GROMACS .gro file of C-alpha atoms in nm:
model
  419
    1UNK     CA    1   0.000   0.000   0.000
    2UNK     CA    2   0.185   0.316  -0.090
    3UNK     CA    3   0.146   0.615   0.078
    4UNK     CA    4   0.066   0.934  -0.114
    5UNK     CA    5   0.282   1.310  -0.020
    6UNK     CA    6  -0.030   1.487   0.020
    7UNK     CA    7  -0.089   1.613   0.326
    8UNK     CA    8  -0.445   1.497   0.532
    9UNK     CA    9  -0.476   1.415   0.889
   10UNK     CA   10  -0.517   1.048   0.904
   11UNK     CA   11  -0.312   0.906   1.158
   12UNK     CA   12  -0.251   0.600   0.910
   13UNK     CA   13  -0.040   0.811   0.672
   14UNK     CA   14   0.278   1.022   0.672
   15UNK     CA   15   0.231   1.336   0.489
   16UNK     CA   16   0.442   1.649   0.391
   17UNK     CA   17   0.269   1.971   0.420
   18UNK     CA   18  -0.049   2.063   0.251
   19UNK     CA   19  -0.054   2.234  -0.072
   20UNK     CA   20  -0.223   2.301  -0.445
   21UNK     CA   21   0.090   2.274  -0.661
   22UNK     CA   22   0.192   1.944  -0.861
   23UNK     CA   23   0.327   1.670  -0.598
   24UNK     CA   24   0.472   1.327  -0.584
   25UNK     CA   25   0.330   1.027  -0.435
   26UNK     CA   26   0.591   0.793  -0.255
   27UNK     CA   27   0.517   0.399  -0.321
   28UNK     CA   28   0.248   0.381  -0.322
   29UNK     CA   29   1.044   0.261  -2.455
   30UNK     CA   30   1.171   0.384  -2.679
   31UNK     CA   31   1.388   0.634  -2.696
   32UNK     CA   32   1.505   0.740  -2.354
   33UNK     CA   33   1.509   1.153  -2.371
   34UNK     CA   34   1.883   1.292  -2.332
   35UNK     CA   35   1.821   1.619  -2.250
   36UNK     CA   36   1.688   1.659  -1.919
   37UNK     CA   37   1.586   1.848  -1.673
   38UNK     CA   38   1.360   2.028  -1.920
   39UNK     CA   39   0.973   2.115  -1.930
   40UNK     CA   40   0.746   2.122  -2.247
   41UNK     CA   41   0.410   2.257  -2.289
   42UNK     CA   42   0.321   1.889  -2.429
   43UNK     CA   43   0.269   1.629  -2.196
   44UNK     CA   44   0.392   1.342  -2.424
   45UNK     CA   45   0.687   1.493  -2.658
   46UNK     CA   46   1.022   1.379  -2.545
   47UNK     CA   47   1.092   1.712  -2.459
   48UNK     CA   48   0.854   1.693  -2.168
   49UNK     CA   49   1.024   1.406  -1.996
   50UNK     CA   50   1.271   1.610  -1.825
   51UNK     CA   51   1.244   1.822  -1.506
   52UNK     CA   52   1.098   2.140  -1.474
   53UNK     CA   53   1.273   2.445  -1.390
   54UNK     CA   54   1.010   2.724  -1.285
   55UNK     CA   55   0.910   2.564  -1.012
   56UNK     CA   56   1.164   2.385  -0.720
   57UNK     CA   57   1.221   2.062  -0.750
   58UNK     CA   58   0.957   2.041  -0.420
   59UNK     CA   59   0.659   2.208  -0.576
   60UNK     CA   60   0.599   2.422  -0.320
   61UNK     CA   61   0.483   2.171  -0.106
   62UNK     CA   62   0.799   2.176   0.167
   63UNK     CA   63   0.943   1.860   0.324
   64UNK     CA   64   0.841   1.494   0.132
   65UNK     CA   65   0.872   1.247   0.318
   66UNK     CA   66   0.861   0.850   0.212
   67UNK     CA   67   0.687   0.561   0.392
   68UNK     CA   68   0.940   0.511   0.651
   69UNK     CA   69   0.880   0.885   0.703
   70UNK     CA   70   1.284   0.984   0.595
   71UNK     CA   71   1.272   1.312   0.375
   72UNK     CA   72   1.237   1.254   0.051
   73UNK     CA   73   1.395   1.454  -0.258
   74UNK     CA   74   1.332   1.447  -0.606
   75UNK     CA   75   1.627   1.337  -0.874
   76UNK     CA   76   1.736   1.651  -1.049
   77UNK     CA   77   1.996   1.456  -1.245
   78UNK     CA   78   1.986   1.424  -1.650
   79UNK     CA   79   1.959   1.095  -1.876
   80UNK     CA   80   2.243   1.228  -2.062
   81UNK     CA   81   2.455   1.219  -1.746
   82UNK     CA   82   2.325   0.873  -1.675
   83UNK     CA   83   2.429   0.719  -2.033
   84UNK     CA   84   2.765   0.952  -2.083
   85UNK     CA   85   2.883   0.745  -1.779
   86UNK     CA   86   2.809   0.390  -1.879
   87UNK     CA   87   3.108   0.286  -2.069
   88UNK     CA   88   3.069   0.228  -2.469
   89UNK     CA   89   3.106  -0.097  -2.480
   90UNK     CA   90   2.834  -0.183  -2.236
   91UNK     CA   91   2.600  -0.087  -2.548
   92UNK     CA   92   2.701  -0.353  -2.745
   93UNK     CA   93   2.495  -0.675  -2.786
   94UNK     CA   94   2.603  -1.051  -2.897
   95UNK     CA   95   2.336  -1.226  -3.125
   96UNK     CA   96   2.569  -1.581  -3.063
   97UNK     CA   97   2.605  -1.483  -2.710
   98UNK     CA   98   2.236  -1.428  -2.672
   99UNK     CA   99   2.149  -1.768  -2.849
  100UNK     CA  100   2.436  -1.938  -2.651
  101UNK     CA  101   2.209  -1.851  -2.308
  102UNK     CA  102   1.888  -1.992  -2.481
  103UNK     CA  103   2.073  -2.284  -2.561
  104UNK     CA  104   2.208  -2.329  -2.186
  105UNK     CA  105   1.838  -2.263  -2.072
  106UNK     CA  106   1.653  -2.544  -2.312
  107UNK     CA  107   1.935  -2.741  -2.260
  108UNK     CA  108   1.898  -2.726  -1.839
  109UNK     CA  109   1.552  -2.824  -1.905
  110UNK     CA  110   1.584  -3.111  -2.113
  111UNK     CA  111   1.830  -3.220  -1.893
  112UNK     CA  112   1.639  -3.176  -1.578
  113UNK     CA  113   1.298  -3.355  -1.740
  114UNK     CA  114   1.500  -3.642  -1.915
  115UNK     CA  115   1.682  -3.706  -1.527
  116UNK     CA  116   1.350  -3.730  -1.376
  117UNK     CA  117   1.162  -3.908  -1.643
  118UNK     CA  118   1.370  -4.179  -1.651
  119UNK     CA  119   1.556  -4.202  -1.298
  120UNK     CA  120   1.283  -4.113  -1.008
  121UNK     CA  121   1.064  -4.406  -1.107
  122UNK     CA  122   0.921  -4.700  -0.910
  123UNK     CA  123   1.180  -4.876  -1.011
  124UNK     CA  124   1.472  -4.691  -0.872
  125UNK     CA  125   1.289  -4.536  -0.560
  126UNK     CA  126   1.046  -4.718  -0.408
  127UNK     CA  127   0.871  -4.537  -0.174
  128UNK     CA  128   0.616  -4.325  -0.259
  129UNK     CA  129   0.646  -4.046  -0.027
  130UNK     CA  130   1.037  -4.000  -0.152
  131UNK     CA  131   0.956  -3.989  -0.525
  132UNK     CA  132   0.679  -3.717  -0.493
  133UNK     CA  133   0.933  -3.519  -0.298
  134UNK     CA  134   1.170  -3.532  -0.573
  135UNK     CA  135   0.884  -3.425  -0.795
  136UNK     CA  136   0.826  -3.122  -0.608
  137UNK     CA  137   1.177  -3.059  -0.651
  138UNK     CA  138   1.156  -3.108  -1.017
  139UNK     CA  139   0.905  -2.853  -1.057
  140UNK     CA  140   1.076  -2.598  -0.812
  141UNK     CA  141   1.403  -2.658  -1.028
  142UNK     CA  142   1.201  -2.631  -1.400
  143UNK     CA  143   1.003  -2.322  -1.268
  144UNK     CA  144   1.376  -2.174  -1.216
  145UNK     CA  145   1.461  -2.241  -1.531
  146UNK     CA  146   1.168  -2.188  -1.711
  147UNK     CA  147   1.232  -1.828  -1.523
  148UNK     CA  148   1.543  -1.778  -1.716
  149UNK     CA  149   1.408  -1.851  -2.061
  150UNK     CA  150   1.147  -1.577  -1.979
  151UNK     CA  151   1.368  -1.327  -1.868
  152UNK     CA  152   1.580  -1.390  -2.217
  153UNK     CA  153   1.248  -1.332  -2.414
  154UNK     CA  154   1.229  -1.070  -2.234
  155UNK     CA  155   1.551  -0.891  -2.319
  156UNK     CA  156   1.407  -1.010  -2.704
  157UNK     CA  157   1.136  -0.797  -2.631
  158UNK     CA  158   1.340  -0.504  -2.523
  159UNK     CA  159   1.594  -0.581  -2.824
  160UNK     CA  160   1.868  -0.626  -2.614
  161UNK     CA  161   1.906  -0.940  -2.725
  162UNK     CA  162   2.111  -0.882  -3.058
  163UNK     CA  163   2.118  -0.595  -3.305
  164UNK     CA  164   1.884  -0.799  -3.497
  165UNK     CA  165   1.478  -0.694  -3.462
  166UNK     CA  166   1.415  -0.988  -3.662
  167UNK     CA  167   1.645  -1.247  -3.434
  168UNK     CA  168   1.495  -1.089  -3.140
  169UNK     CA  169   1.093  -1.145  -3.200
  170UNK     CA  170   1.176  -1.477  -3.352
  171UNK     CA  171   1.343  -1.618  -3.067
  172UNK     CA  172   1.123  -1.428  -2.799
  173UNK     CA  173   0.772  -1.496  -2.986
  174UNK     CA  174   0.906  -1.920  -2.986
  175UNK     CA  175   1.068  -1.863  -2.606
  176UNK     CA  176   0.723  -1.674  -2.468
  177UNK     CA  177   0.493  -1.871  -2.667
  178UNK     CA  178   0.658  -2.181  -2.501
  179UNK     CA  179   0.573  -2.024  -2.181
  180UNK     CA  180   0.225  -1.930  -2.251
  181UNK     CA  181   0.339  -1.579  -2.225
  182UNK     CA  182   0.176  -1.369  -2.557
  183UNK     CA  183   0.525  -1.230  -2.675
  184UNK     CA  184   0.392  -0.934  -2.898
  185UNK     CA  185   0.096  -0.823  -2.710
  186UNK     CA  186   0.316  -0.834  -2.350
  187UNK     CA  187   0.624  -0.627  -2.540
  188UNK     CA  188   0.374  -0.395  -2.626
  189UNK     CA  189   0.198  -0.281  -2.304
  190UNK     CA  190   0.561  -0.343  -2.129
  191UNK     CA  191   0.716  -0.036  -2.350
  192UNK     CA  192   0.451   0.163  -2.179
  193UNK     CA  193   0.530   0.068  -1.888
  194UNK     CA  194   0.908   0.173  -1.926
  195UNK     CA  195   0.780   0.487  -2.115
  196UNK     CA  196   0.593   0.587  -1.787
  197UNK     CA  197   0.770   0.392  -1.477
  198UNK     CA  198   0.594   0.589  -1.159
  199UNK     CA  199   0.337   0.756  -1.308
  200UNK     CA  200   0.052   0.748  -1.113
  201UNK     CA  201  -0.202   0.770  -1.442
  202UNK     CA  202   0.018   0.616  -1.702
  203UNK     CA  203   0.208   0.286  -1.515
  204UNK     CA  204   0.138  -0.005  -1.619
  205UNK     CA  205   0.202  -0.240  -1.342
  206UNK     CA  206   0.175  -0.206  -0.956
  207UNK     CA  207   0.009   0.148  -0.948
  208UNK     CA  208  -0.087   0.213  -0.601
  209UNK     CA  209  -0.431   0.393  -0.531
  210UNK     CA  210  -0.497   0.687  -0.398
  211UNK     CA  211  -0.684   0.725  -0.042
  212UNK     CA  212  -0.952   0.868  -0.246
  213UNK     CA  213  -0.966   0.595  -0.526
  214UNK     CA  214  -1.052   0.350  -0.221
  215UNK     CA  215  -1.265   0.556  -0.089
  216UNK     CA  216  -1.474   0.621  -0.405
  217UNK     CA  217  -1.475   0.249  -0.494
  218UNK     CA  218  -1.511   0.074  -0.098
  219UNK     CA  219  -1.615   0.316   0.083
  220UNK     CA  220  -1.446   0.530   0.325
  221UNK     CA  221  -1.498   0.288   0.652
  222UNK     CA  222  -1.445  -0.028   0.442
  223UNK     CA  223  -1.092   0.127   0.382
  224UNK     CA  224  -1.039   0.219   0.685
  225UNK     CA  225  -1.079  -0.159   0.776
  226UNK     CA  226  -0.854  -0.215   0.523
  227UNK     CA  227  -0.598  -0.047   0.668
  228UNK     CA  228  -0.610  -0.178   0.962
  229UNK     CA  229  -0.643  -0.531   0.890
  230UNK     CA  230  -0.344  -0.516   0.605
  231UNK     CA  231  -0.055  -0.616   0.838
  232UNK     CA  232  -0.196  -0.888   1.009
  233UNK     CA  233  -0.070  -1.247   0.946
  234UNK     CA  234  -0.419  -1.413   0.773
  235UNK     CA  235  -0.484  -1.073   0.527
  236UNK     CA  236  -0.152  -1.088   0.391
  237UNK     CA  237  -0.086  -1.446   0.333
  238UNK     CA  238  -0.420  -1.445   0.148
  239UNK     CA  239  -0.320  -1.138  -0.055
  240UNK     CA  240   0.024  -1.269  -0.100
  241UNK     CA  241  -0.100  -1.651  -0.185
  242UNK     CA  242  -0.327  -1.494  -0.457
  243UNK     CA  243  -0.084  -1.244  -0.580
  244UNK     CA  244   0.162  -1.500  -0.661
  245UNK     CA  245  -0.072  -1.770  -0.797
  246UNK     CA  246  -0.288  -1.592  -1.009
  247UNK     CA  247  -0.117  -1.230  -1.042
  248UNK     CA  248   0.055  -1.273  -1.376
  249UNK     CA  249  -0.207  -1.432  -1.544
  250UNK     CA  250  -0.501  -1.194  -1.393
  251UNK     CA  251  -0.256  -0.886  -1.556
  252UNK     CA  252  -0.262  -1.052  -1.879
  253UNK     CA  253  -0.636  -1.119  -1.872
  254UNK     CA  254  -0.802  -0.825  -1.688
  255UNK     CA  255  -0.500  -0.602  -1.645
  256UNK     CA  256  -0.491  -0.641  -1.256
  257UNK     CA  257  -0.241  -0.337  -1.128
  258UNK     CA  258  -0.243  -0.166  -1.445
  259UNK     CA  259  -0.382   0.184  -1.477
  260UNK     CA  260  -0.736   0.244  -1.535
  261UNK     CA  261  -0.756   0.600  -1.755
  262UNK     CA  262  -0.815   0.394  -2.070
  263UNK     CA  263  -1.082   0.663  -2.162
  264UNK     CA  264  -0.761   0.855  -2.272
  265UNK     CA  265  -0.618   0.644  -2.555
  266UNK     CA  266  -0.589   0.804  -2.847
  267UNK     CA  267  -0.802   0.641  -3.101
  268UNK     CA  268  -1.093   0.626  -2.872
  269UNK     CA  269  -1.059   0.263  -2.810
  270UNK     CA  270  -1.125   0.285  -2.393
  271UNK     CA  271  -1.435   0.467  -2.384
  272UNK     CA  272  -1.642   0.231  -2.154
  273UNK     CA  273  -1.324  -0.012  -2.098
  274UNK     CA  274  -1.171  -0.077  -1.778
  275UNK     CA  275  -0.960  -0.303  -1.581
  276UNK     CA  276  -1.119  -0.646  -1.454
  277UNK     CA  277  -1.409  -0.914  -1.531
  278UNK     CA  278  -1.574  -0.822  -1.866
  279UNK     CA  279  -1.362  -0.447  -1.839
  280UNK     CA  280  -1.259  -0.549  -2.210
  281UNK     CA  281  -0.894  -0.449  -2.071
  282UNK     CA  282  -0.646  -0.777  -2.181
  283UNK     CA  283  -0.370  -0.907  -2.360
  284UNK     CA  284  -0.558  -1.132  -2.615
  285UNK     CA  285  -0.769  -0.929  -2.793
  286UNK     CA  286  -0.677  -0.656  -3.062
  287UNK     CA  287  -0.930  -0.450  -2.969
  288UNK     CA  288  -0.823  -0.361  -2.577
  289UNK     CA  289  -0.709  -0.019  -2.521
  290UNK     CA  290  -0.353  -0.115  -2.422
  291UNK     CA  291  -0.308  -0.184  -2.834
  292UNK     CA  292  -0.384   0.089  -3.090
  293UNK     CA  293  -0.455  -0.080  -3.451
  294UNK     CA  294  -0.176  -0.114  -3.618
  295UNK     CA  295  -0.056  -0.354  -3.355
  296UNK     CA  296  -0.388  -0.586  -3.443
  297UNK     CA  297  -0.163  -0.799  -3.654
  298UNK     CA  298   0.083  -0.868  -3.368
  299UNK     CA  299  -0.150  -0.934  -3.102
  300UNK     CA  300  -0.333  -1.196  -3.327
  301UNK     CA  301   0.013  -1.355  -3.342
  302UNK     CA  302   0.100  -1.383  -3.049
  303UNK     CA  303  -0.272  -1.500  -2.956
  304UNK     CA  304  -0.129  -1.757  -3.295
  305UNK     CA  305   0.165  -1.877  -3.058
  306UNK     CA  306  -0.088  -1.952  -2.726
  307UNK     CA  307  -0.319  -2.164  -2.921
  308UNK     CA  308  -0.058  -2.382  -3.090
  309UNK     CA  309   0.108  -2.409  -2.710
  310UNK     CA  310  -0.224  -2.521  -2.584
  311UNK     CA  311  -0.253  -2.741  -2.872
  312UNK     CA  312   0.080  -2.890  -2.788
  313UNK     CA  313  -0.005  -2.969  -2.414
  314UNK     CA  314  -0.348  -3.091  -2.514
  315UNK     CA  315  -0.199  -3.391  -2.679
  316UNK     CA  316   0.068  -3.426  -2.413
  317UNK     CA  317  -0.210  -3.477  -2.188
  318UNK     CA  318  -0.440  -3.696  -2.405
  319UNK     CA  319  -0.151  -3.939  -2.482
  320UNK     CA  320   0.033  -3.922  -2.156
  321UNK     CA  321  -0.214  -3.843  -1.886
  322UNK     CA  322  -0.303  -3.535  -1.748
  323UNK     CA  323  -0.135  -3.582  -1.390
  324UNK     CA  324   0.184  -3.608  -1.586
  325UNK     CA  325   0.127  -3.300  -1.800
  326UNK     CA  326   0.021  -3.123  -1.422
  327UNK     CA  327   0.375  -3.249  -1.297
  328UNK     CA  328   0.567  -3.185  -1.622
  329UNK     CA  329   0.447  -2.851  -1.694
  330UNK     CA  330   0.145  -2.686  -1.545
  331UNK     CA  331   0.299  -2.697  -1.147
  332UNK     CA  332   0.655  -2.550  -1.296
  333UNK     CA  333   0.400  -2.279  -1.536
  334UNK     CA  334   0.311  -2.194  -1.151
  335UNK     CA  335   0.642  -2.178  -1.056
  336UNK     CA  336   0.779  -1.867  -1.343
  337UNK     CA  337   0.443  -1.695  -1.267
  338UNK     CA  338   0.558  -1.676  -0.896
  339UNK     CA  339   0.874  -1.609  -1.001
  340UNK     CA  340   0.768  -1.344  -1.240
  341UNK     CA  341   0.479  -1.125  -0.973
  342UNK     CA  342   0.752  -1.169  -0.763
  343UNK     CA  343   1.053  -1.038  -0.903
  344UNK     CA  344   0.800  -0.736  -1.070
  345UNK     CA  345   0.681  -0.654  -0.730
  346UNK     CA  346   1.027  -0.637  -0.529
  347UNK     CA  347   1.164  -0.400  -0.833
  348UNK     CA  348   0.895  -0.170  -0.811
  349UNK     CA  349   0.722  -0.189  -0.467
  350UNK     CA  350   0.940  -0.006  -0.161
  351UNK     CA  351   0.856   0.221   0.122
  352UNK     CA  352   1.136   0.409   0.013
  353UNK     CA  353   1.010   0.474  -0.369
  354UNK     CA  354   0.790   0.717  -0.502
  355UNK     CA  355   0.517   0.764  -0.747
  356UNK     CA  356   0.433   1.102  -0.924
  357UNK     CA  357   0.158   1.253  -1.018
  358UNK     CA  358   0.178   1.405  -1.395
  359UNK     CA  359   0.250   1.747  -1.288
  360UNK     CA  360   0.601   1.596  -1.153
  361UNK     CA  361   0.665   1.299  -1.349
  362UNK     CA  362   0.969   1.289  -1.574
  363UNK     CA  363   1.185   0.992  -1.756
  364UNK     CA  364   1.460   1.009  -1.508
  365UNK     CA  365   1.246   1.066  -1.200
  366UNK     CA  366   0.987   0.748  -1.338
  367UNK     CA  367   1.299   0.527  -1.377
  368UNK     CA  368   1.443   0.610  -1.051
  369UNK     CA  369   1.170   0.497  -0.892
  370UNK     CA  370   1.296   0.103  -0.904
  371UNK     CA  371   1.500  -0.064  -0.711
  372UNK     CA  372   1.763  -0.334  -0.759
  373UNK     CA  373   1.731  -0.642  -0.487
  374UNK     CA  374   2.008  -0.929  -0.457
  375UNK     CA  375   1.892  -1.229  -0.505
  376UNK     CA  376   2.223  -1.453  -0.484
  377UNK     CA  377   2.344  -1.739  -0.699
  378UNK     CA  378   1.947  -1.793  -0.830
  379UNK     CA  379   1.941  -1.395  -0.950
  380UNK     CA  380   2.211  -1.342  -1.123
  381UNK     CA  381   2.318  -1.735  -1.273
  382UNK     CA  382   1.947  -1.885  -1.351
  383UNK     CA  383   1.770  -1.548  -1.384
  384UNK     CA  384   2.013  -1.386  -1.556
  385UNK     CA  385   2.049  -1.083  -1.296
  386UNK     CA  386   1.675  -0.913  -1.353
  387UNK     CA  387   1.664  -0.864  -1.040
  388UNK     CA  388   1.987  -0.737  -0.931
  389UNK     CA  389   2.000  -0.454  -1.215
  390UNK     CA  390   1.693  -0.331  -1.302
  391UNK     CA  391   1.769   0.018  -1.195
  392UNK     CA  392   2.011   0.048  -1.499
  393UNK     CA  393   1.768  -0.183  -1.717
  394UNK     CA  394   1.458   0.136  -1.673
  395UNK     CA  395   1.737   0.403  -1.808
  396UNK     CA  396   1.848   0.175  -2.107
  397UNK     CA  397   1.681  -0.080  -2.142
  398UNK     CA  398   1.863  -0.173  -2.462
  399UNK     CA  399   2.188  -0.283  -2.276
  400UNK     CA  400   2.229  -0.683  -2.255
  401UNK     CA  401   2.223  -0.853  -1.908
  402UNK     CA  402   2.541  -0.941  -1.968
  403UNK     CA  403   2.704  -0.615  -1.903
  404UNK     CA  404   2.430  -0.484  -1.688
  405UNK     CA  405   2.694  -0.510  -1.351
  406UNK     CA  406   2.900  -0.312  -1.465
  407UNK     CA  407   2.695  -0.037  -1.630
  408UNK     CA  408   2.474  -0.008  -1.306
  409UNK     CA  409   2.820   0.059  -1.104
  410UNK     CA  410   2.900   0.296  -1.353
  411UNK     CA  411   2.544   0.508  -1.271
  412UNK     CA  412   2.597   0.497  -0.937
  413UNK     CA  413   2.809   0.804  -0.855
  414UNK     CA  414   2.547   0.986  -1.079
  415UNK     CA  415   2.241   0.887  -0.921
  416UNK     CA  416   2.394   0.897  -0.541
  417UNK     CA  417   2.116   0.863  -0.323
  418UNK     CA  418   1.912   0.810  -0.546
  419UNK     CA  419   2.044   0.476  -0.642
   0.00000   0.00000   0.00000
């Protein structure tokens, strides 16, 4: 639950000092611009991503403050500055390097399958208790993996992958199809995300509503209850049970944690759309708002790659029995999704960050407002370090994993405390 810098007089949220000027709200791609701090008159030119300089970096409104109630100040630095210190070769990406990982990925997986297929068998272990065990490790070890072929489609999607556009949606529409991920239609709404990280209208994942959103939609004592119950041991296991089951695949289908101005698209395609059940907000159809129309032919191939995946597992299960195709795939499928809400949420979810409204929102603020978590020998081997650099990954996104280390130390001194 993020925590908005407006100041009211609940007791159940910090606040900076009450004003009418634009603000910031703490937690709540193309071309990156390179010539920040800067304010337009548009509100969507590149121009307009940088800072403004009429008004203090504050907006009049004094002290911020963040959720753990530490002052808060806005980044004042420039994109330019960020990608003048990230060393050239950083910017270069391997096509046979890139392929090399996929291979290493497919490769742990057939592995891993053929080793449990044909060793952890009634034959070789006989008691039943052991071999499901070792099951449940299979599918822990395959959703890993299966994590790691994502996170390479994803860098397809991004076209960090290799220089090549066309290498890059071949091998992430096969990779993501494989996954029941819809390559085209996700890289699409993603690139809005990155074009408008922290943006409290324009986000598209894990935007935090306002006090007055819950109000308006629960009802101001319902929230209230909300509040209070949201830190005790049964409401968040429940939350975080169903986040991590059914998150990813209730963002693809309804758009869960998206934003919900799709009355603003441009080609009139959200009037009367909006996130959830029968919202006619998704990732399937051509039609939703998060697509304009040229991207119809995309989305209808991607929805091209789901159906002959679900074709593919339907005669898995028909010929080999649907517990098996459960074991072999669907439990792992479980796994990556948890993997996925997971990772998604820790990157963008903090006490610490902020989220701004559109008076204050720029490029360099928006991608600030990440944060890079350690996640060991899993993060950085089998997940190919998503997790550990995703700071750098929101100011160029176009720079391969593979050099991601060592451009996010070079950032660093730039972003300070920021980082």
């Amino acid at each position: 639950m993020s925590t908005a810098l407006k100041a009211r007089n609940s007791p159940l949220q910090k606040a900076a000092n009450q004003d009418s000027g634009p603000s910031s709200s703490s937690n709540s791609v193309s071309a990156s611009p390179f010539d920040t701090p800067r304010q337009s008159p548009s509100s969507t030119s590149l121009s307009s991503l940088g800072s403004d300089t009429a008004l203090d970096l504050n907006n009049g409104r004094g002290t911020l403050l963040d959720t753990y109630g530490n002052e808060f100040n806005i980044p004042d630095y420039t994109i330019k500055q960020i990608r003048d210190a990230i060393p050239a070769h950083c910017f270069v990406r391997s096509g046979a390097r890139g392929l090399a990982y996929v291979a290493r990925d497919v490769a742990s997986l057939a592995a891993t399958f053929y080793i449990f297929h044909n060793y952890v068998t009634p034959e070789n272990i006989s008691p039943a208790p052991a071999r499901a065990a070792l099951w449940a490790v299979y599918t822990f070890v395959q959703g890993l993996f299966g994590t790691g072929l994502w996170v390479l489609a994803h860098e397809c999607g991004h076209q960090s992958f290799s220089p090549s556009k066309t290498l890059n949606d071949t091998v992430g529409w096969f990779c993501h199809s494989a996954l029941l991920v819809p390559y085209f239609s996700w890289k699409i709404s993603h690139g809005k995300h990155h074009k408008a990280t922290g943006h409290l209208e324009r986000d598209m994942v894990f935007v935090p509503k306002s006090r007055e959103e819950y109000a308006s939609r629960m009802g101001y004592y319902a929230h209230e209850l909300s509040e209070v119950m949201e830190e005790t041991p049964i409401a968040t296991a429940t939350h975080m049970i169903a986040q991590q089951l059914a998150g990813w695949l209730l963002y693809l289908a309804i758009n869960v944690t998206g934003h919900n101005h799709h009355e603003r698209q441009s080609e009139g395609r959200g009037k009367g759309k909006r996130n959830g059940l029968g919202g006619g907000v998704n990732h399937f159809d051509p039609s939703s708002p998060l697509y304009e129309a040229k991207d119809g032919k995309l989305i209808l191939l991607s929805d091209l790659g789901l159906a002959i995946m679900a074709g593919i597992l339907f005669m898995i299960g028909k010929n080999f029995g649907w517990t098996n195709l459960a074991v072999w795939y669907f439990i792992p499928y479980l796994w990556v999704n948890h993997w996925l809400v997971a990772i998604t949420f820790l990157q963008h979810t903090d006490p610490s960050l902020p989220h701004y409204e559109a008076h204050t929102w720029t490029f360099a603020r928006g991608a600030a407002a990440t944060i890079d978590r350690e996640f060991g020998f899993i993060g950085r081997s089998l997940l190919h370090g998503i997790v550990e650099t995703h700071v750098l990954h929101h100011y160029v996104s176009t720079i391969p994993f593979y050099h991601a280390d060592e451009a996010t130390e070079a950032i660093k001194p730039i972003m300070g405390k920021h980082y």
